[in-house]
Amino acid sequence: MKDVSYNCCTKPNYILIKKFSKPPKNEPIYKVNLYKRFLYKCIACGHFINKSNINFNKIYQKDYSNISHGKDLKNKLLKIMSLKSKSDNYHRVRRIIKFLDIHSKEKIEVLDVGSGFGIFPIALKKIKPKWSITAIEPDRENVNFIKDFDINIKKSFIENFTTTNKFDFISLNKVVEHLVNPSRVLIKISKFLKKNGIIYIEVPDADNAYKNKLKFNREEFFADHHHIFSKKSLVNIAKETGYKAKIVKQIKEPSNKYTIYTFLKKELYEK
Ligand SMILES: [Zn+2]
């Protein structure tokens, strides 16, 4: 397919698997004159790519918070916190702390990339008040909301973000699938990581979402996801960008989402 090229695996082989002329049920409503979207699948590794005429760059700075979370962020935060173990974030925070408590010293420096309205860094800070947490997020509503918490918040896209700080831990929760060029970002953030630092990536799971009867009507395949990773393509991008996967797991979250998460370490050699 001439307009799709991405090194998801050693032998990328893309086919057009679905054309959309209207959004699937439950997809957020994005302002676009004539909805047009093409979904491609690599038949070698199970990676998917969405191509649409929606300008997400603009949306992520201004409207994404409203579209995804509504106006009342405080209420949304309290609601998710009150769900406890029935929320996805509850388990995310705990699996990360469990991993880092084994592998890291007591006080650590965290960079959370693409924090949304801050549910992850806010919950993490509550349990680990000594940890220093920096969050970067492009949406101004989200940024203003996170300012009320003890978190160092920067308004930026990761693509434009610079820092001289080095971090023990960098998290990308449901972020990598939104990036047009995920490899470039993974290479970039490895420069922000301390020598023995850990990266945590969480993405929608194409393998299991594809097997589900709702298939392309599921949110894993929605238009805002440029890339929908299979276990194979996620492991491959980690390897190609200079990391070694310590753990890779496919899970079904309390919210019903199929998700893959991985903890990565920098390989000793630089690519
Ligand atoms: Zn592939």
Short mmCIF file of N, CA and C in Angstrom, two decimals, residues 9-97:
data_model
loop_
_atom_site.label_atom_id
_atom_site.label_comp_id
_atom_site.label_asym_id
_atom_site.label_seq_id
_atom_site.Cartn_x
_atom_site.Cartn_y
_atom_site.Cartn_z
N CYS A 9 7.85 -4.51 11.77
CA CYS A 9 8.50 -5.81 11.92
C CYS A 9 9.54 -5.94 10.81
N THR A 10 10.16 -7.10 10.71
CA THR A 10 11.23 -7.23 9.71
C THR A 10 10.67 -7.26 8.28
N LYS A 11 9.40 -7.71 8.13
CA LYS A 11 8.81 -7.76 6.78
C LYS A 11 7.43 -7.12 6.75
N PRO A 12 7.36 -5.78 6.89
CA PRO A 12 6.04 -5.14 6.90
C PRO A 12 5.27 -5.43 5.62
N ASN A 13 3.99 -5.76 5.78
CA ASN A 13 3.16 -6.10 4.62
C ASN A 13 1.74 -5.60 4.90
N TYR A 14 1.45 -4.35 4.46
CA TYR A 14 0.19 -3.72 4.83
C TYR A 14 -0.91 -3.96 3.82
N ILE A 15 -2.10 -4.28 4.34
CA ILE A 15 -3.30 -4.34 3.50
C ILE A 15 -4.33 -3.37 4.07
N LEU A 16 -5.14 -2.80 3.17
CA LEU A 16 -6.26 -1.96 3.64
C LEU A 16 -7.32 -2.91 4.15
N ILE A 17 -7.65 -2.77 5.46
CA ILE A 17 -8.58 -3.75 6.03
C ILE A 17 -9.98 -3.17 6.22
N LYS A 18 -10.07 -1.84 6.38
CA LYS A 18 -11.41 -1.23 6.48
C LYS A 18 -11.38 0.25 6.12
N LYS A 19 -12.43 0.66 5.38
CA LYS A 19 -12.64 2.07 5.04
C LYS A 19 -13.83 2.56 5.85
N PHE A 20 -13.67 3.73 6.48
CA PHE A 20 -14.79 4.31 7.24
C PHE A 20 -15.23 5.61 6.57
N SER A 21 -16.54 5.75 6.35
CA SER A 21 -17.04 7.04 5.85
C SER A 21 -17.84 7.74 6.94
N LYS A 22 -18.04 7.04 8.06
CA LYS A 22 -18.60 7.69 9.25
C LYS A 22 -17.98 7.04 10.50
N PRO A 23 -17.93 7.80 11.61
CA PRO A 23 -17.29 7.23 12.80
C PRO A 23 -18.08 6.05 13.34
N PRO A 24 -17.40 5.04 13.91
CA PRO A 24 -18.12 3.96 14.56
C PRO A 24 -18.85 4.48 15.79
N LYS A 25 -19.88 3.77 16.19
CA LYS A 25 -20.66 4.13 17.38
C LYS A 25 -19.70 4.30 18.56
N ASN A 26 -19.92 5.31 19.36
CA ASN A 26 -19.13 5.56 20.58
C ASN A 26 -17.77 6.23 20.34
N GLU A 27 -17.36 6.39 19.09
CA GLU A 27 -16.14 7.16 18.88
C GLU A 27 -16.45 8.62 19.19
N PRO A 28 -15.53 9.33 19.89
CA PRO A 28 -15.78 10.75 20.17
C PRO A 28 -16.05 11.52 18.87
N ILE A 29 -16.85 12.56 18.96
CA ILE A 29 -17.19 13.34 17.78
C ILE A 29 -16.09 14.39 17.54
N TYR A 30 -15.36 14.23 16.45
CA TYR A 30 -14.34 15.21 16.07
C TYR A 30 -14.91 16.07 14.96
N LYS A 31 -14.61 17.38 15.06
CA LYS A 31 -15.13 18.29 14.04
C LYS A 31 -14.38 18.08 12.73
N VAL A 32 -15.06 17.53 11.76
CA VAL A 32 -14.46 17.32 10.44
C VAL A 32 -15.60 17.34 9.42
N ASN A 33 -15.36 17.98 8.27
CA ASN A 33 -16.42 18.16 7.29
C ASN A 33 -16.95 16.83 6.75
N LEU A 34 -16.02 16.03 6.28
CA LEU A 34 -16.43 14.76 5.70
C LEU A 34 -15.50 13.70 6.28
N TYR A 35 -16.05 12.87 7.18
CA TYR A 35 -15.24 11.87 7.87
C TYR A 35 -14.68 10.84 6.88
N LYS A 36 -13.37 10.70 6.91
CA LYS A 36 -12.71 9.75 6.01
C LYS A 36 -11.60 9.06 6.78
N ARG A 37 -11.64 7.73 6.80
CA ARG A 37 -10.60 7.03 7.56
C ARG A 37 -10.30 5.68 6.92
N PHE A 38 -9.01 5.34 6.92
CA PHE A 38 -8.56 4.07 6.37
C PHE A 38 -7.77 3.33 7.45
N LEU A 39 -8.11 2.07 7.64
CA LEU A 39 -7.40 1.25 8.63
C LEU A 39 -6.61 0.18 7.88
N TYR A 40 -5.31 0.15 8.17
CA TYR A 40 -4.41 -0.81 7.51
C TYR A 40 -3.89 -1.81 8.54
N LYS A 41 -3.66 -3.02 8.06
CA LYS A 41 -3.10 -4.05 8.95
C LYS A 41 -1.85 -4.65 8.32
N CYS A 42 -0.81 -4.82 9.12
CA CYS A 42 0.36 -5.57 8.67
C CYS A 42 0.05 -7.05 8.89
N ILE A 43 -0.04 -7.79 7.82
CA ILE A 43 -0.42 -9.20 7.96
C ILE A 43 0.75 -10.05 8.46
N ALA A 44 1.94 -9.43 8.53
CA ALA A 44 3.09 -10.18 9.07
C ALA A 44 3.12 -10.16 10.59
N CYS A 45 2.81 -9.01 11.21
CA CYS A 45 2.96 -8.92 12.67
C CYS A 45 1.70 -8.50 13.42
N GLY A 46 0.64 -8.12 12.69
CA GLY A 46 -0.62 -7.76 13.37
C GLY A 46 -0.70 -6.33 13.84
N HIS A 47 0.22 -5.46 13.38
CA HIS A 47 0.17 -4.04 13.71
C HIS A 47 -0.86 -3.35 12.81
N PHE A 48 -1.57 -2.34 13.37
CA PHE A 48 -2.56 -1.59 12.59
C PHE A 48 -2.16 -0.12 12.52
N ILE A 49 -2.53 0.52 11.40
CA ILE A 49 -2.31 1.96 11.24
C ILE A 49 -3.60 2.61 10.76
N ASN A 50 -3.97 3.72 11.43
CA ASN A 50 -5.12 4.53 11.02
C ASN A 50 -4.64 5.74 10.24
N LYS A 51 -5.29 6.00 9.11
CA LYS A 51 -5.04 7.25 8.37
C LYS A 51 -6.39 7.94 8.23
N SER A 52 -6.48 9.19 8.74
CA SER A 52 -7.75 9.89 8.62
C SER A 52 -7.51 11.35 8.27
N ASN A 53 -8.60 12.06 7.98
CA ASN A 53 -8.47 13.48 7.65
C ASN A 53 -8.72 14.38 8.87
N ILE A 54 -8.60 13.82 10.06
CA ILE A 54 -8.83 14.61 11.29
C ILE A 54 -7.50 15.22 11.75
N ASN A 55 -7.51 16.51 12.07
CA ASN A 55 -6.29 17.19 12.51
C ASN A 55 -6.13 17.07 14.03
N PHE A 56 -5.48 15.97 14.46
CA PHE A 56 -5.38 15.72 15.90
C PHE A 56 -4.42 16.67 16.61
N ASN A 57 -3.43 17.16 15.90
CA ASN A 57 -2.49 18.09 16.52
C ASN A 57 -3.21 19.28 17.14
N LYS A 58 -4.17 19.78 16.41
CA LYS A 58 -4.97 20.91 16.88
C LYS A 58 -5.86 20.49 18.06
N ILE A 59 -6.48 19.33 17.89
CA ILE A 59 -7.40 18.84 18.91
C ILE A 59 -6.69 18.61 20.24
N TYR A 60 -5.47 18.05 20.20
CA TYR A 60 -4.75 17.72 21.43
C TYR A 60 -4.38 18.96 22.25
N GLN A 61 -4.31 20.12 21.60
CA GLN A 61 -3.95 21.33 22.35
C GLN A 61 -5.16 22.04 22.94
N LYS A 62 -6.32 21.85 22.31
CA LYS A 62 -7.48 22.65 22.70
C LYS A 62 -8.70 21.87 23.17
N ASP A 63 -9.04 20.81 22.48
CA ASP A 63 -10.35 20.20 22.71
C ASP A 63 -10.33 18.80 23.28
N TYR A 64 -9.13 18.18 23.32
CA TYR A 64 -9.11 16.75 23.62
C TYR A 64 -9.63 16.46 25.03
N SER A 65 -9.26 17.32 25.97
CA SER A 65 -9.72 17.13 27.34
C SER A 65 -11.24 17.19 27.42
N ASN A 66 -11.81 18.20 26.79
CA ASN A 66 -13.28 18.33 26.79
C ASN A 66 -13.95 17.15 26.11
N ILE A 67 -13.40 16.76 24.96
CA ILE A 67 -14.00 15.66 24.20
C ILE A 67 -13.92 14.36 25.01
N SER A 68 -12.76 14.14 25.67
CA SER A 68 -12.58 12.85 26.36
C SER A 68 -13.13 12.84 27.78
N HIS A 69 -13.06 13.98 28.46
CA HIS A 69 -13.37 13.95 29.90
C HIS A 69 -14.47 14.91 30.34
N GLY A 70 -14.95 15.75 29.43
CA GLY A 70 -15.96 16.73 29.82
C GLY A 70 -15.33 17.92 30.53
N LYS A 71 -16.17 18.80 31.03
CA LYS A 71 -15.68 20.07 31.61
C LYS A 71 -15.23 19.91 33.06
N ASP A 72 -15.88 19.00 33.80
CA ASP A 72 -15.64 18.96 35.24
C ASP A 72 -14.56 17.92 35.58
N LEU A 73 -13.30 18.34 35.48
CA LEU A 73 -12.19 17.41 35.68
C LEU A 73 -12.07 16.95 37.13
N LYS A 74 -12.35 17.87 38.06
CA LYS A 74 -12.27 17.54 39.49
C LYS A 74 -13.22 16.38 39.82
N ASN A 75 -14.42 16.51 39.30
CA ASN A 75 -15.44 15.49 39.53
C ASN A 75 -15.04 14.16 38.90
N LYS A 76 -14.48 14.24 37.72
CA LYS A 76 -14.04 13.03 37.01
C LYS A 76 -12.91 12.33 37.79
N LEU A 77 -11.99 13.14 38.31
CA LEU A 77 -10.88 12.59 39.11
C LEU A 77 -11.42 11.87 40.35
N LEU A 78 -12.32 12.53 41.07
CA LEU A 78 -12.89 11.94 42.29
C LEU A 78 -13.65 10.65 41.97
N LYS A 79 -14.34 10.66 40.86
CA LYS A 79 -15.11 9.50 40.44
C LYS A 79 -14.20 8.29 40.20
N ILE A 80 -13.10 8.54 39.47
CA ILE A 80 -12.17 7.45 39.16
C ILE A 80 -11.48 6.96 40.44
N MET A 81 -11.07 7.92 41.29
CA MET A 81 -10.42 7.55 42.56
C MET A 81 -11.36 6.68 43.40
N SER A 82 -12.66 7.01 43.39
CA SER A 82 -13.61 6.28 44.24
C SER A 82 -13.89 4.87 43.69
N LEU A 83 -13.55 4.63 42.44
CA LEU A 83 -13.74 3.29 41.87
C LEU A 83 -12.76 2.28 42.44
N LYS A 84 -11.65 2.79 43.01
CA LYS A 84 -10.58 1.95 43.58
C LYS A 84 -10.17 0.84 42.59
N SER A 85 -10.27 -0.42 43.02
CA SER A 85 -9.74 -1.51 42.19
C SER A 85 -10.58 -1.75 40.94
N LYS A 86 -11.69 -1.04 40.79
CA LYS A 86 -12.48 -1.15 39.56
C LYS A 86 -12.01 -0.16 38.50
N SER A 87 -10.97 0.63 38.83
CA SER A 87 -10.43 1.56 37.82
C SER A 87 -9.13 1.01 37.24
N ASP A 88 -8.87 1.33 35.98
CA ASP A 88 -7.63 0.88 35.32
C ASP A 88 -6.42 1.49 36.00
N ASN A 89 -6.57 2.77 36.39
CA ASN A 89 -5.43 3.49 36.95
C ASN A 89 -4.95 2.90 38.28
N TYR A 90 -5.89 2.39 39.07
CA TYR A 90 -5.56 1.77 40.35
C TYR A 90 -4.52 0.66 40.14
N HIS A 91 -4.77 -0.18 39.16
CA HIS A 91 -3.87 -1.32 38.91
C HIS A 91 -2.56 -0.87 38.27
N ARG A 92 -2.65 0.15 37.40
CA ARG A 92 -1.45 0.70 36.75
C ARG A 92 -0.48 1.23 37.81
N VAL A 93 -1.00 2.05 38.72
CA VAL A 93 -0.15 2.64 39.77
C VAL A 93 0.50 1.54 40.60
N ARG A 94 -0.27 0.52 40.94
CA ARG A 94 0.25 -0.53 41.80
C ARG A 94 1.27 -1.43 41.09
N ARG A 95 1.04 -1.73 39.81
CA ARG A 95 2.05 -2.59 39.15
C ARG A 95 3.35 -1.83 38.94
N ILE A 96 3.25 -0.52 38.74
CA ILE A 96 4.46 0.29 38.56
C ILE A 96 5.23 0.41 39.87
N ILE A 97 4.53 0.69 40.96
CA ILE A 97 5.20 0.80 42.26
C ILE A 97 5.85 -0.54 42.63
#
